[in-house]
Coordinates of C-alpha atoms in Angstrom, one line a residue:
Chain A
X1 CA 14.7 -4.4 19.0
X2 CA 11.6 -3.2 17.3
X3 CA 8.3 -4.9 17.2
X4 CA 7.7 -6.4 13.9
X5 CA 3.8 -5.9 12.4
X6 CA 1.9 -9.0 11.3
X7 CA -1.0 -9.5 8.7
X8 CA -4.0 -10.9 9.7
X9 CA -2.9 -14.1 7.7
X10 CA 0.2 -14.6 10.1
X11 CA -1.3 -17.7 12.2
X12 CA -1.6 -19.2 8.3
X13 CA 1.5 -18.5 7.7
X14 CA 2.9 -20.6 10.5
X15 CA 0.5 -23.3 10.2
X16 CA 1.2 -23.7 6.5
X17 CA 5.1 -24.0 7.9
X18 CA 6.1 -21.2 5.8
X19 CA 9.5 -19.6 7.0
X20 CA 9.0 -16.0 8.0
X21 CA 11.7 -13.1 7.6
X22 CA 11.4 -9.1 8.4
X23 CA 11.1 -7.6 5.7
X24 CA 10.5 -3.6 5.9
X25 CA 9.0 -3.8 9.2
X26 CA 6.7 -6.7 8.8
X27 CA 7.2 -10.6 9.7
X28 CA 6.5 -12.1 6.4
X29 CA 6.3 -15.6 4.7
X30 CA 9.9 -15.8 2.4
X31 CA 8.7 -19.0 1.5
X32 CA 6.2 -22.2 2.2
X33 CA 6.9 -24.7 0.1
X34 CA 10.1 -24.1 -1.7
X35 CA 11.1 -21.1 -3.6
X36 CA 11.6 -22.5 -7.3
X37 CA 8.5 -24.6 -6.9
X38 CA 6.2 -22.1 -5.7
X39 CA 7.6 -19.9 -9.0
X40 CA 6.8 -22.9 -11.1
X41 CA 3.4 -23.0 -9.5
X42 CA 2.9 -19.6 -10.6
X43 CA 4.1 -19.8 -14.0
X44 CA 2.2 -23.1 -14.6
X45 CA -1.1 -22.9 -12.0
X46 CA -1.6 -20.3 -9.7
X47 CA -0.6 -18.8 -6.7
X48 CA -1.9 -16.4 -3.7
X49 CA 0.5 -13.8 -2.2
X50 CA -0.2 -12.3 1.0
X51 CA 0.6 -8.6 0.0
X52 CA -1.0 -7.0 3.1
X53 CA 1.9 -5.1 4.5
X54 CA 1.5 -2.7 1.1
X55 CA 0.2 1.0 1.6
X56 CA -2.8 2.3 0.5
X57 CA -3.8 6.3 0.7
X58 CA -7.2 7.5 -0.5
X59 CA -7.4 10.7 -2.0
X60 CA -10.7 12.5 -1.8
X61 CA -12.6 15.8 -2.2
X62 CA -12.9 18.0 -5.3
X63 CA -8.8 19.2 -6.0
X64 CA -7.8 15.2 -6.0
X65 CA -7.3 14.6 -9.4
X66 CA -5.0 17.5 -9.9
X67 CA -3.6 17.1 -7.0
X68 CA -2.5 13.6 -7.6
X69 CA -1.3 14.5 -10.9
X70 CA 0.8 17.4 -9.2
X71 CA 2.7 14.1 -6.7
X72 CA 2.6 11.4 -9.4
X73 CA 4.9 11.2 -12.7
X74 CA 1.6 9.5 -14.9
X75 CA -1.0 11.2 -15.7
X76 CA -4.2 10.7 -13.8
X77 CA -6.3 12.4 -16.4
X78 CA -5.3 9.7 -18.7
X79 CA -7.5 7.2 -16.6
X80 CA -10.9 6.8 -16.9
X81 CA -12.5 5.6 -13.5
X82 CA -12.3 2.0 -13.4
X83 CA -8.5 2.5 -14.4
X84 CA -5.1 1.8 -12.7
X85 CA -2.0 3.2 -13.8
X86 CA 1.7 2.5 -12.5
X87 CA 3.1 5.9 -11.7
X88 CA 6.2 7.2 -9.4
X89 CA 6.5 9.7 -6.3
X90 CA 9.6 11.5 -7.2
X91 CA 11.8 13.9 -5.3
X92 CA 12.9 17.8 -6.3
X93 CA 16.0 16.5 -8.2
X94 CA 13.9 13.8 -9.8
X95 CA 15.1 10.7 -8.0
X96 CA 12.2 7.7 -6.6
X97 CA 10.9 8.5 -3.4
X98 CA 8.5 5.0 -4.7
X99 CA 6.8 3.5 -7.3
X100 CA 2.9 2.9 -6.9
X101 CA 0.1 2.6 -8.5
X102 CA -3.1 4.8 -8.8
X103 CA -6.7 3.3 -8.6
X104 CA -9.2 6.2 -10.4
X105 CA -12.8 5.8 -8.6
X106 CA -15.6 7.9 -10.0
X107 CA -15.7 9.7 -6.8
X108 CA -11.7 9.1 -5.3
X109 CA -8.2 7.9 -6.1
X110 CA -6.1 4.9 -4.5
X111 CA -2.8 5.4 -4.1
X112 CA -0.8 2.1 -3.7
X113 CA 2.7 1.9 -2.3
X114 CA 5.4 -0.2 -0.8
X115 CA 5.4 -1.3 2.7
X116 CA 8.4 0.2 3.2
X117 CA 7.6 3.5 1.8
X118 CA 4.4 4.2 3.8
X119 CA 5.8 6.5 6.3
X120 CA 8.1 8.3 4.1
X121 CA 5.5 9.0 1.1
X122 CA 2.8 9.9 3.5
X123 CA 5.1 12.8 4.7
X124 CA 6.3 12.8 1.4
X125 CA 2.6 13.9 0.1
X126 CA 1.4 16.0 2.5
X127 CA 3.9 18.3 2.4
X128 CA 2.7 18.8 -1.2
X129 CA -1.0 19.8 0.0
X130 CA -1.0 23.3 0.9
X131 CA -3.9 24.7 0.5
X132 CA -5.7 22.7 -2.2
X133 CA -9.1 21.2 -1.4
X134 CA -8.8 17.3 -0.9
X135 CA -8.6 14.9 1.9
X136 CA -5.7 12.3 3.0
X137 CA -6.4 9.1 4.7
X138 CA -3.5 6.3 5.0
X139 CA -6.0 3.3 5.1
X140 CA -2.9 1.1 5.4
X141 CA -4.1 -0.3 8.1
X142 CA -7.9 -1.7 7.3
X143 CA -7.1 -2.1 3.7
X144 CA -6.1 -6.0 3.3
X145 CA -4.5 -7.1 0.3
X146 CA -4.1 -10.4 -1.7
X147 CA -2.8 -11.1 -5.2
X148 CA -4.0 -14.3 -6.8
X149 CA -1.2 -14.7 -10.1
X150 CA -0.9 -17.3 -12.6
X151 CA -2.6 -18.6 -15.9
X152 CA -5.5 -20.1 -13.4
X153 CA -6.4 -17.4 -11.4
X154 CA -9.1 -16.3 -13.4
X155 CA -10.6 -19.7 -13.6
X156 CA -10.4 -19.9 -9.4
X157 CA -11.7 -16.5 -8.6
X158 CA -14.7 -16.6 -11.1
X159 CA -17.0 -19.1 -8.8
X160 CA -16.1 -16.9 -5.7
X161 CA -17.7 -13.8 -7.2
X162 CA -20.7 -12.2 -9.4
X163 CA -18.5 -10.0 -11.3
X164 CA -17.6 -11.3 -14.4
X165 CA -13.9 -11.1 -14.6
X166 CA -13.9 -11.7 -18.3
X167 CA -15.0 -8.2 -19.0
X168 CA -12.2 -6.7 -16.3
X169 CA -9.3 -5.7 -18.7
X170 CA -5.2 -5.4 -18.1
X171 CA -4.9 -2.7 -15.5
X172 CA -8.6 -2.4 -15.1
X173 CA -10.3 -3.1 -11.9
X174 CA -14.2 -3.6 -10.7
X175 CA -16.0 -3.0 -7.6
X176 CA -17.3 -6.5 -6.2
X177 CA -17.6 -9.2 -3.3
X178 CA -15.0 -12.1 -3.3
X179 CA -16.5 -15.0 -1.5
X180 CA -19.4 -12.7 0.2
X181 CA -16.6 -9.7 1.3
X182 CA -16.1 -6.2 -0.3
X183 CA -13.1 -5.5 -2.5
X184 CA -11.6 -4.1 -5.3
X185 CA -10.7 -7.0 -8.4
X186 CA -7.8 -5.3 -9.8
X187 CA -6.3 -7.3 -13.1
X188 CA -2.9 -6.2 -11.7
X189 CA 0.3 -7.9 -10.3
X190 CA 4.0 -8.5 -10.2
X191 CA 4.6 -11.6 -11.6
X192 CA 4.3 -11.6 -15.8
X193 CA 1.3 -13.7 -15.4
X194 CA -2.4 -13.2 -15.6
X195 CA -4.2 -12.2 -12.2
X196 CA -5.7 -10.1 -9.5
X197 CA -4.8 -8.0 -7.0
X198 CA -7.7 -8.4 -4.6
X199 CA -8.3 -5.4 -2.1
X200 CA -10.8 -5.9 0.9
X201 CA -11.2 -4.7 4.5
X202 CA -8.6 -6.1 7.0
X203 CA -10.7 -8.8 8.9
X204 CA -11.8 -10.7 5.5
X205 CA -8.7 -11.5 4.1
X206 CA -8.8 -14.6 5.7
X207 CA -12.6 -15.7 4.1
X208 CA -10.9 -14.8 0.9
X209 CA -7.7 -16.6 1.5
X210 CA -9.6 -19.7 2.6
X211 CA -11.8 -19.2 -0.6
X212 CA -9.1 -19.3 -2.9
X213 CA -6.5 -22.1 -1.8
X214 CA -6.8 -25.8 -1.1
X215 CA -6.4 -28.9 -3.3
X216 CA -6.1 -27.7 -6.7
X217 CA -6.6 -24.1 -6.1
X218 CA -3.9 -21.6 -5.3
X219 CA -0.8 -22.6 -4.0
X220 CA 0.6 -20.1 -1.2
X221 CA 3.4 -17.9 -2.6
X222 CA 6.6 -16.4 -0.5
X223 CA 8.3 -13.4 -1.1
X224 CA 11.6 -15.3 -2.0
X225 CA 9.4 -16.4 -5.7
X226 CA 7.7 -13.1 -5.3
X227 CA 10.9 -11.6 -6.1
X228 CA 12.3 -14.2 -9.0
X229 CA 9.0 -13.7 -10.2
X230 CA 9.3 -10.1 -11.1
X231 CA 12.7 -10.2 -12.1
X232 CA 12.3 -12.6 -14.6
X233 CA 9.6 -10.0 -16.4
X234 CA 12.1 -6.6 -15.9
X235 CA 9.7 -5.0 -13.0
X236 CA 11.8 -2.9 -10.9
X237 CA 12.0 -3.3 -7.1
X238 CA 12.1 -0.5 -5.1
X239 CA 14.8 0.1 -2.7
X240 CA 17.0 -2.2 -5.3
X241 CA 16.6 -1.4 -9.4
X242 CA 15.4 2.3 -8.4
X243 CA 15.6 4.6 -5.6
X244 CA 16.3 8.5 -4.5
X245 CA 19.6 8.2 -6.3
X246 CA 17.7 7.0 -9.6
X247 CA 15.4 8.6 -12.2
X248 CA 12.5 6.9 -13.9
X249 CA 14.3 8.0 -16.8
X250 CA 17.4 6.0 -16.3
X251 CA 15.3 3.0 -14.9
X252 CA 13.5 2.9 -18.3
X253 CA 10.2 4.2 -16.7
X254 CA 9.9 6.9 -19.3
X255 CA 6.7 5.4 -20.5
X256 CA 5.5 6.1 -16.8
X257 CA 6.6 10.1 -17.0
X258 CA 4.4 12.3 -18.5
X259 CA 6.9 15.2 -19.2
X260 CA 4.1 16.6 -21.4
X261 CA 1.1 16.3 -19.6
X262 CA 0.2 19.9 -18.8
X263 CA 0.5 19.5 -15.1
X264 CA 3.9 20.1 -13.6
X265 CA 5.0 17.4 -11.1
X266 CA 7.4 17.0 -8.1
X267 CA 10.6 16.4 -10.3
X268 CA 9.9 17.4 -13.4
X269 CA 12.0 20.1 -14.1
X270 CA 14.8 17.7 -12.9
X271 CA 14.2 15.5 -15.4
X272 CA 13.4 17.6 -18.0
X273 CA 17.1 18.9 -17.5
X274 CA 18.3 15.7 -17.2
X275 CA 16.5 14.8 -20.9
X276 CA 18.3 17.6 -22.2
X277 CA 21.5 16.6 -21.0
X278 CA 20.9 13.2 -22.0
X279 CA 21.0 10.0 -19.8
X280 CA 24.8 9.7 -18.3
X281 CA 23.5 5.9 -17.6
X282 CA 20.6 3.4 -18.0
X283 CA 19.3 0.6 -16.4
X284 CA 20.1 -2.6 -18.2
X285 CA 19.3 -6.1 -18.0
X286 CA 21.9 -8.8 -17.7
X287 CA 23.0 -12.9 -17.9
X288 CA 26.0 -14.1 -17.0
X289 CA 28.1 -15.5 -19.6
X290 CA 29.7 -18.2 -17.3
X291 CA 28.9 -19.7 -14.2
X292 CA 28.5 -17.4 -10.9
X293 CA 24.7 -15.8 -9.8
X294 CA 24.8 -12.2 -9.2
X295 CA 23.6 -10.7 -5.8
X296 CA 22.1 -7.3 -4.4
X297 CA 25.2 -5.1 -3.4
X298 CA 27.8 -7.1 -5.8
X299 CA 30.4 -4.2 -7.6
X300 CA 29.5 -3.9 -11.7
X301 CA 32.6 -2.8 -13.3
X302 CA 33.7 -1.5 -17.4
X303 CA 37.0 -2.1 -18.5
X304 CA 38.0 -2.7 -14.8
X305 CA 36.1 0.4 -13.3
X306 CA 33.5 0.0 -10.7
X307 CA 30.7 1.6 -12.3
X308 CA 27.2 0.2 -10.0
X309 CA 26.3 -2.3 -7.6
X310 CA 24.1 -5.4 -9.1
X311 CA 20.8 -3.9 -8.1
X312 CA 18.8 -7.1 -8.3
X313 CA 20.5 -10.5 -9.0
X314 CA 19.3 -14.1 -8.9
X315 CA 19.2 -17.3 -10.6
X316 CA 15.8 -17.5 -13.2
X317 CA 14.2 -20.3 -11.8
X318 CA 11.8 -20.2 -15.4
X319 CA 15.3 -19.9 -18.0
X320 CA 18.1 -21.5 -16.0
X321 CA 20.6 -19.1 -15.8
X322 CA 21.7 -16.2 -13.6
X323 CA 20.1 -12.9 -14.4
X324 CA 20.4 -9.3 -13.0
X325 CA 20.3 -5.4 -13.5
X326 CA 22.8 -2.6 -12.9
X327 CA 23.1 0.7 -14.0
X328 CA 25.8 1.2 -17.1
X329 CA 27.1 4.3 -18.9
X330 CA 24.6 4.6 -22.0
X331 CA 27.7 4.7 -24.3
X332 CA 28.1 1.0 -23.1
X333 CA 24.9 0.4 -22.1
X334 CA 23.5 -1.6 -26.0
X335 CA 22.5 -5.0 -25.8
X336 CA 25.4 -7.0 -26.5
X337 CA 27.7 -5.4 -24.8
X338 CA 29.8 -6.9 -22.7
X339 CA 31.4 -6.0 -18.5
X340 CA 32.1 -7.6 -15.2
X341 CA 30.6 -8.1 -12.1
X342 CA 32.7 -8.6 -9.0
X343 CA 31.2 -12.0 -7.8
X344 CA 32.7 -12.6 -4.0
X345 CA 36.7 -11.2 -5.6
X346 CA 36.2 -12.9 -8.8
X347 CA 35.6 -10.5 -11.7
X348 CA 32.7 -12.9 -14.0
X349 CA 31.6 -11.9 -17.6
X350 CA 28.0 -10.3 -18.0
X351 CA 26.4 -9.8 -21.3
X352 CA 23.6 -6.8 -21.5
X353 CA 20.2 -8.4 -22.9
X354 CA 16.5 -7.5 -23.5
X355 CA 14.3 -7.4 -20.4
X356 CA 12.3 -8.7 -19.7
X357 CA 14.1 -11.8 -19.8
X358 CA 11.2 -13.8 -19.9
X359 CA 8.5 -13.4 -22.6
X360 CA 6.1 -16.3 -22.0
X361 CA 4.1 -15.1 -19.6
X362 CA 0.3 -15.1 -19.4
X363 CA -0.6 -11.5 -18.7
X364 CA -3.2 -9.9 -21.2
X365 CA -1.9 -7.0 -22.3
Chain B
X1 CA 12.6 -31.6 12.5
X2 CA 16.2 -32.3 10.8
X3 CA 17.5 -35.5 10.1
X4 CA 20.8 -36.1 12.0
X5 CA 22.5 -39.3 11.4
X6 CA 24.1 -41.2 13.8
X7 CA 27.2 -42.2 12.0
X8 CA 28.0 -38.9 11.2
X9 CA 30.5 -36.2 12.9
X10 CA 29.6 -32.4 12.5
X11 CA 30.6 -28.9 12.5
X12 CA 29.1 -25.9 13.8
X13 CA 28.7 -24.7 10.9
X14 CA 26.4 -27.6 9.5
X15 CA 29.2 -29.5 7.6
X16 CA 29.1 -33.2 8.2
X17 CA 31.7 -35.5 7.9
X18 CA 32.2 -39.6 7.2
X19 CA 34.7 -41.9 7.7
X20 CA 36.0 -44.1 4.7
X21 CA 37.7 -47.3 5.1
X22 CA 40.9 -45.0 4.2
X23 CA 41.7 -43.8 8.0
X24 CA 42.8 -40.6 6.4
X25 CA 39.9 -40.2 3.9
X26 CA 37.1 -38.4 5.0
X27 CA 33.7 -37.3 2.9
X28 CA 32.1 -34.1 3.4
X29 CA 29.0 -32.3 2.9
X30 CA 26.2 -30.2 4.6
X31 CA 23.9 -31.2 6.6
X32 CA 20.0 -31.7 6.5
X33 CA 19.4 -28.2 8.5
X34 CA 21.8 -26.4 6.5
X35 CA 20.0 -27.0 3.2
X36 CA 16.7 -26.8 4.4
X37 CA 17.5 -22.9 6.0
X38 CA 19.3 -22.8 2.3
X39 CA 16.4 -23.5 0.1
X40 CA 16.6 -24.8 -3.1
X41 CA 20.3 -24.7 -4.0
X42 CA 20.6 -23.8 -7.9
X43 CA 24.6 -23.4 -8.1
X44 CA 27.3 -25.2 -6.0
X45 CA 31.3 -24.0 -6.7
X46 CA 33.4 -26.8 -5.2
X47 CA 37.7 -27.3 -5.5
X48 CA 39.6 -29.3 -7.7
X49 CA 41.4 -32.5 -6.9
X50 CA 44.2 -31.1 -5.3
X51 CA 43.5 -28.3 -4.0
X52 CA 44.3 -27.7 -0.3
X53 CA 42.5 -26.3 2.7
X54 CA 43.3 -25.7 7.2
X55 CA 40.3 -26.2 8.8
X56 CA 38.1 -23.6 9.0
X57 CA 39.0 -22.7 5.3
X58 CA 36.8 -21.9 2.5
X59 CA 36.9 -24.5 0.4
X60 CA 33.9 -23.8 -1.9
X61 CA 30.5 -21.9 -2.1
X62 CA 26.6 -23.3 -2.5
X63 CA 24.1 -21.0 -3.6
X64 CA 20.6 -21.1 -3.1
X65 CA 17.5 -19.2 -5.4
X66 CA 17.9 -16.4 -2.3
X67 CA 20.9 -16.9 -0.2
X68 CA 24.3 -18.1 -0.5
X69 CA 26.7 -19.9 2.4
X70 CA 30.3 -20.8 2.1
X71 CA 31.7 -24.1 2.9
X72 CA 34.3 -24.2 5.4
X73 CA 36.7 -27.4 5.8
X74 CA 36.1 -29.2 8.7
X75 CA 39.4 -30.6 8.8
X76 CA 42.6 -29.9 7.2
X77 CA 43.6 -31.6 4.0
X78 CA 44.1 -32.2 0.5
X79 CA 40.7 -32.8 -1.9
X80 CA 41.3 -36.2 -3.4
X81 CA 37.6 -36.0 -5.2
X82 CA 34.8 -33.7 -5.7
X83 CA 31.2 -34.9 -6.8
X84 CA 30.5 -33.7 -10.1
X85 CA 27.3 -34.7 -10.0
X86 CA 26.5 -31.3 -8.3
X87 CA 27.4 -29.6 -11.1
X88 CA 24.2 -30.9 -13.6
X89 CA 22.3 -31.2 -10.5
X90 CA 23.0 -28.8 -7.5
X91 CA 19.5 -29.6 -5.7
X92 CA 21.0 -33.5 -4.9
X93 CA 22.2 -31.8 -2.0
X94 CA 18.2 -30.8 -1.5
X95 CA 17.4 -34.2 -2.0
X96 CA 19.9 -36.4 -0.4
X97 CA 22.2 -34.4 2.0
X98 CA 24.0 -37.2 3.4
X99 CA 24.5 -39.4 0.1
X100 CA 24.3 -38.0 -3.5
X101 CA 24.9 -34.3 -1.9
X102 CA 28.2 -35.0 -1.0
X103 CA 30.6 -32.6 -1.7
X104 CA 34.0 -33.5 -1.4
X105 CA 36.5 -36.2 -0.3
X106 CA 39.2 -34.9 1.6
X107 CA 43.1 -36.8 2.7
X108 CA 43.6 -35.7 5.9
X109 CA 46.6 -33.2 7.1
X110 CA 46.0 -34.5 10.5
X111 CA 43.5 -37.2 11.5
X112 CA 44.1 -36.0 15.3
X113 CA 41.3 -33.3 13.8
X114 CA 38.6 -35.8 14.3
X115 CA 38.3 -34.5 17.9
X116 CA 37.5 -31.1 17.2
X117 CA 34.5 -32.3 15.7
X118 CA 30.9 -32.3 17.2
X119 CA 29.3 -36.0 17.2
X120 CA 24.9 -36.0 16.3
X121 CA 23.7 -35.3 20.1
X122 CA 26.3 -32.4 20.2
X123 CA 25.2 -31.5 17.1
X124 CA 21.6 -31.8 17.5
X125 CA 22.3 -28.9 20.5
X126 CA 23.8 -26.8 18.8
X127 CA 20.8 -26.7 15.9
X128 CA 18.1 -26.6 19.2
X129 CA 19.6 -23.5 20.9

């Protein structure tokens, strides 16, 4: 029996009624009001996620931008400062110790990571270190995080803060207060939609939270829609669509691994290797052609032969039918093409499409 | 706090079941609890007329956005209806557990079965602890 961590938000949580579930480590909100409509809320309005539990590493002192570039796949001196860049942690052999993202400061970098990975990537990176001249802190623990999505959020923040959000771009972030408190705006998220990711110390999340919901503000978001939310616009989940068994390569996060970037990386001979080779299998997006919704852990099979698990699975709350992914060989791997997955003994019929599967969201790219 | 009506007979797990003014016909479906620790169902895969189940069998599946729960028969029998309402509209069973979100109507194998079953207080218990 371990002790699970809670956010400072947890007393919200349970007065808003929301049902809480561990999840890596941390008693979280699954959902408040109901999973599809808090997605639709999302899609439509906005909504406010309680995203403390993430990681956050600063990376300081004179070596850092090199250094990151030596741990990360991107390519940190592709950012200017004021710049955020989804990037992955890989291992020797080129698998996904995690995806993050990397927050370029004039004088520091932000490192971002999964809850679950906090422990492992800390080790993970400063076993990398050696002798170069910068300075690790895990601020996981004062850094409080919220993510305000949807086609409003924009519209809610702006009267909370002096910084004109206009002017922040897609993957940009600025340096402000959010309803009198410190943070980071980052024009980041999960969801497909327009938003922020809103980074402040630990004891205001709460001003913020209470800033940012009410009567036709933000609606409170679980990570039950957290989760259709991202599926529904292709992002990967970690621990699920990639992991140390999977390369960015054959998760389709090429566009994330800067092979060329002058800087060799944890990995990158792997992969490089691997490119050579060429890709034994790729991560593809599926529907179902009939009935049956596809679930975490479910076999994948071609002509009969298990060939993957479903990695993610769910029904698309915002198209109506039963999406997933699963690694396929590359030979069969063409949108179109059609294989099974093993839906509790009953082999169903899945069709390979485009992700994302939905398009209409209103992030400004 | 979970409606649980009176009228109604139970399972442990979170099937109820009604009487019909057939003696050996009995409707099914799950109770208030069970689709409120469901969520909002999205997909509900339920038997043909015909088809027959012991008690305790699986007689079907009910999927939520994030979790799915099989059905198990209450009571033996043979399924004399199911409610295809459920398939154009899974979430009835959100919306009205004990009337539009019934499932199936079963003819009993053996009415005798009626005892194994849990009436509302013994039922309210069971969700309590």
């Amino acid at each position: 029996m371990t002790t699970l961590l809670r956010t400072p938000l947890y007393d919200v949580h349970k007065a808003l009624g929301a049902k809480m579930v561990p999840f890596a480590g941390w008693e979280m909100p699954v959902q408040y009001a109901g999973i599809l409509a808090e997605h639709r809320a999302v899609r439509e309005g906005a909504g406010i996620f309680d995203v403390c539990h993430m990681g956050e590493f600063e990376v300081t002192g004179p070596d850092r931008n090199a250094f990151v570039n030596r741990i990360i796949t991107n390519d940190v001196a592709a950012l200017e400062p004021g710049q955020v860049q989804y990037a992955a942690l890989l291992n020797q052999q080129g698998g996904i110790v995690d995806d993050c993202t990397v927050y370029r400061f004039e004088d520091k970098i932000m490192l971002v990571v999964n809850a679950s990975g906090i422990e492992k990537d800390w080790d993970h990176i400063v076993a990398q270190k050696k002798g170069v001249n910068v300075r690790l802190r895990n601020i996981s623990e004062e850094v409080g995080l919220l993510a305000l999505q949807g086609p409003r959020a924009e519209a809610i923040l702006q009267p909370h803060t002096d910084t004109i959000l206009r002017d922040i771009g897609y993957y940009h972030f600025a340096v402000g207060r959010v309803a009198g408190a410190g943070c980071f705006i980052s024009r980041t998220g999960y969801t497909g939609e327009d938003g922020f990711e809103l980074y402040c110390r630990s004891p205001d999340v709460r001003a913020i939270w209470d800033a940012l919901t009410g009567p036709g503000k933000a609606e409170p978001i679980g990570l039950g829609a957290r989760d259709t939310l991202r599926l529904e616009v292709g992002y990967a989940l970690y621990g699920n669509d990639i992991d140390e068994t999977t390369t960015p390569l054959e998760a389709g996060l090429g566009w994330i691994t800067k092979l060329d970037k002058g800087a060799p990386f944890m990995g990158e001979a792997a992969l490089k290797a691997q490119k050579l080779e060429g890709l034994g299998r790729r991560l593809v997006g599926f529907r179902m052609v009939g009935k049956g919704i596809p679930r975490h852990g479910m076999p994948t099979l071609v002509d009969g032969v298990p060939v993957d698990i479903v990695r993610s699975g769910t029904m698309s709350p915002s198209l109506g039918y039963a999406v997933g992914t699963t690694y396929l060989p590359t030979s069969r791997a063409a949108v179109g093409s059609r294989f099974h997955v093993d839906i509790r003994g009953e082999q169903l019929e899945a069709e390979v499409v485009r992700r994302p599967f939905y398009t209409k969201g209103s992030v400004k790219r | 706090m979970a409606n649980i009506p009176a009228d109604l007979l139970y399972t442990p797990e979170h099937e109820w079941v009604r009487k019909t003014s057939d003696p050996k016909v009995v409707e099914i479906g799950i109770t208030d609890f069970a689709q409120g620790e469901l969520g909002d169902i999205v997909f509900v895969d339920l038997p043909k007329p015909g088809a027959s189940f012991s008690r305790m069998g699986v007689f079907g599946t009910v999927e939520a956005v994030k979790a799915v729960s099989e059905l198990f028969c209450p009571l033996s029998g043979e399924v004399v209806e199911s409610n295809a309402a459920l398939d154009g509209d899974p979430a009835l069973i959100n919306r009205e557990p004990y009337g539009g979100g019934w499932m199936v109507r079963l003819r009993l194998t053996d009415p005798a079965e009626l005892g194994t079953l849990l009436d509302p207080k013994g039922y309210s218990a069971k969700i309590a602890g």
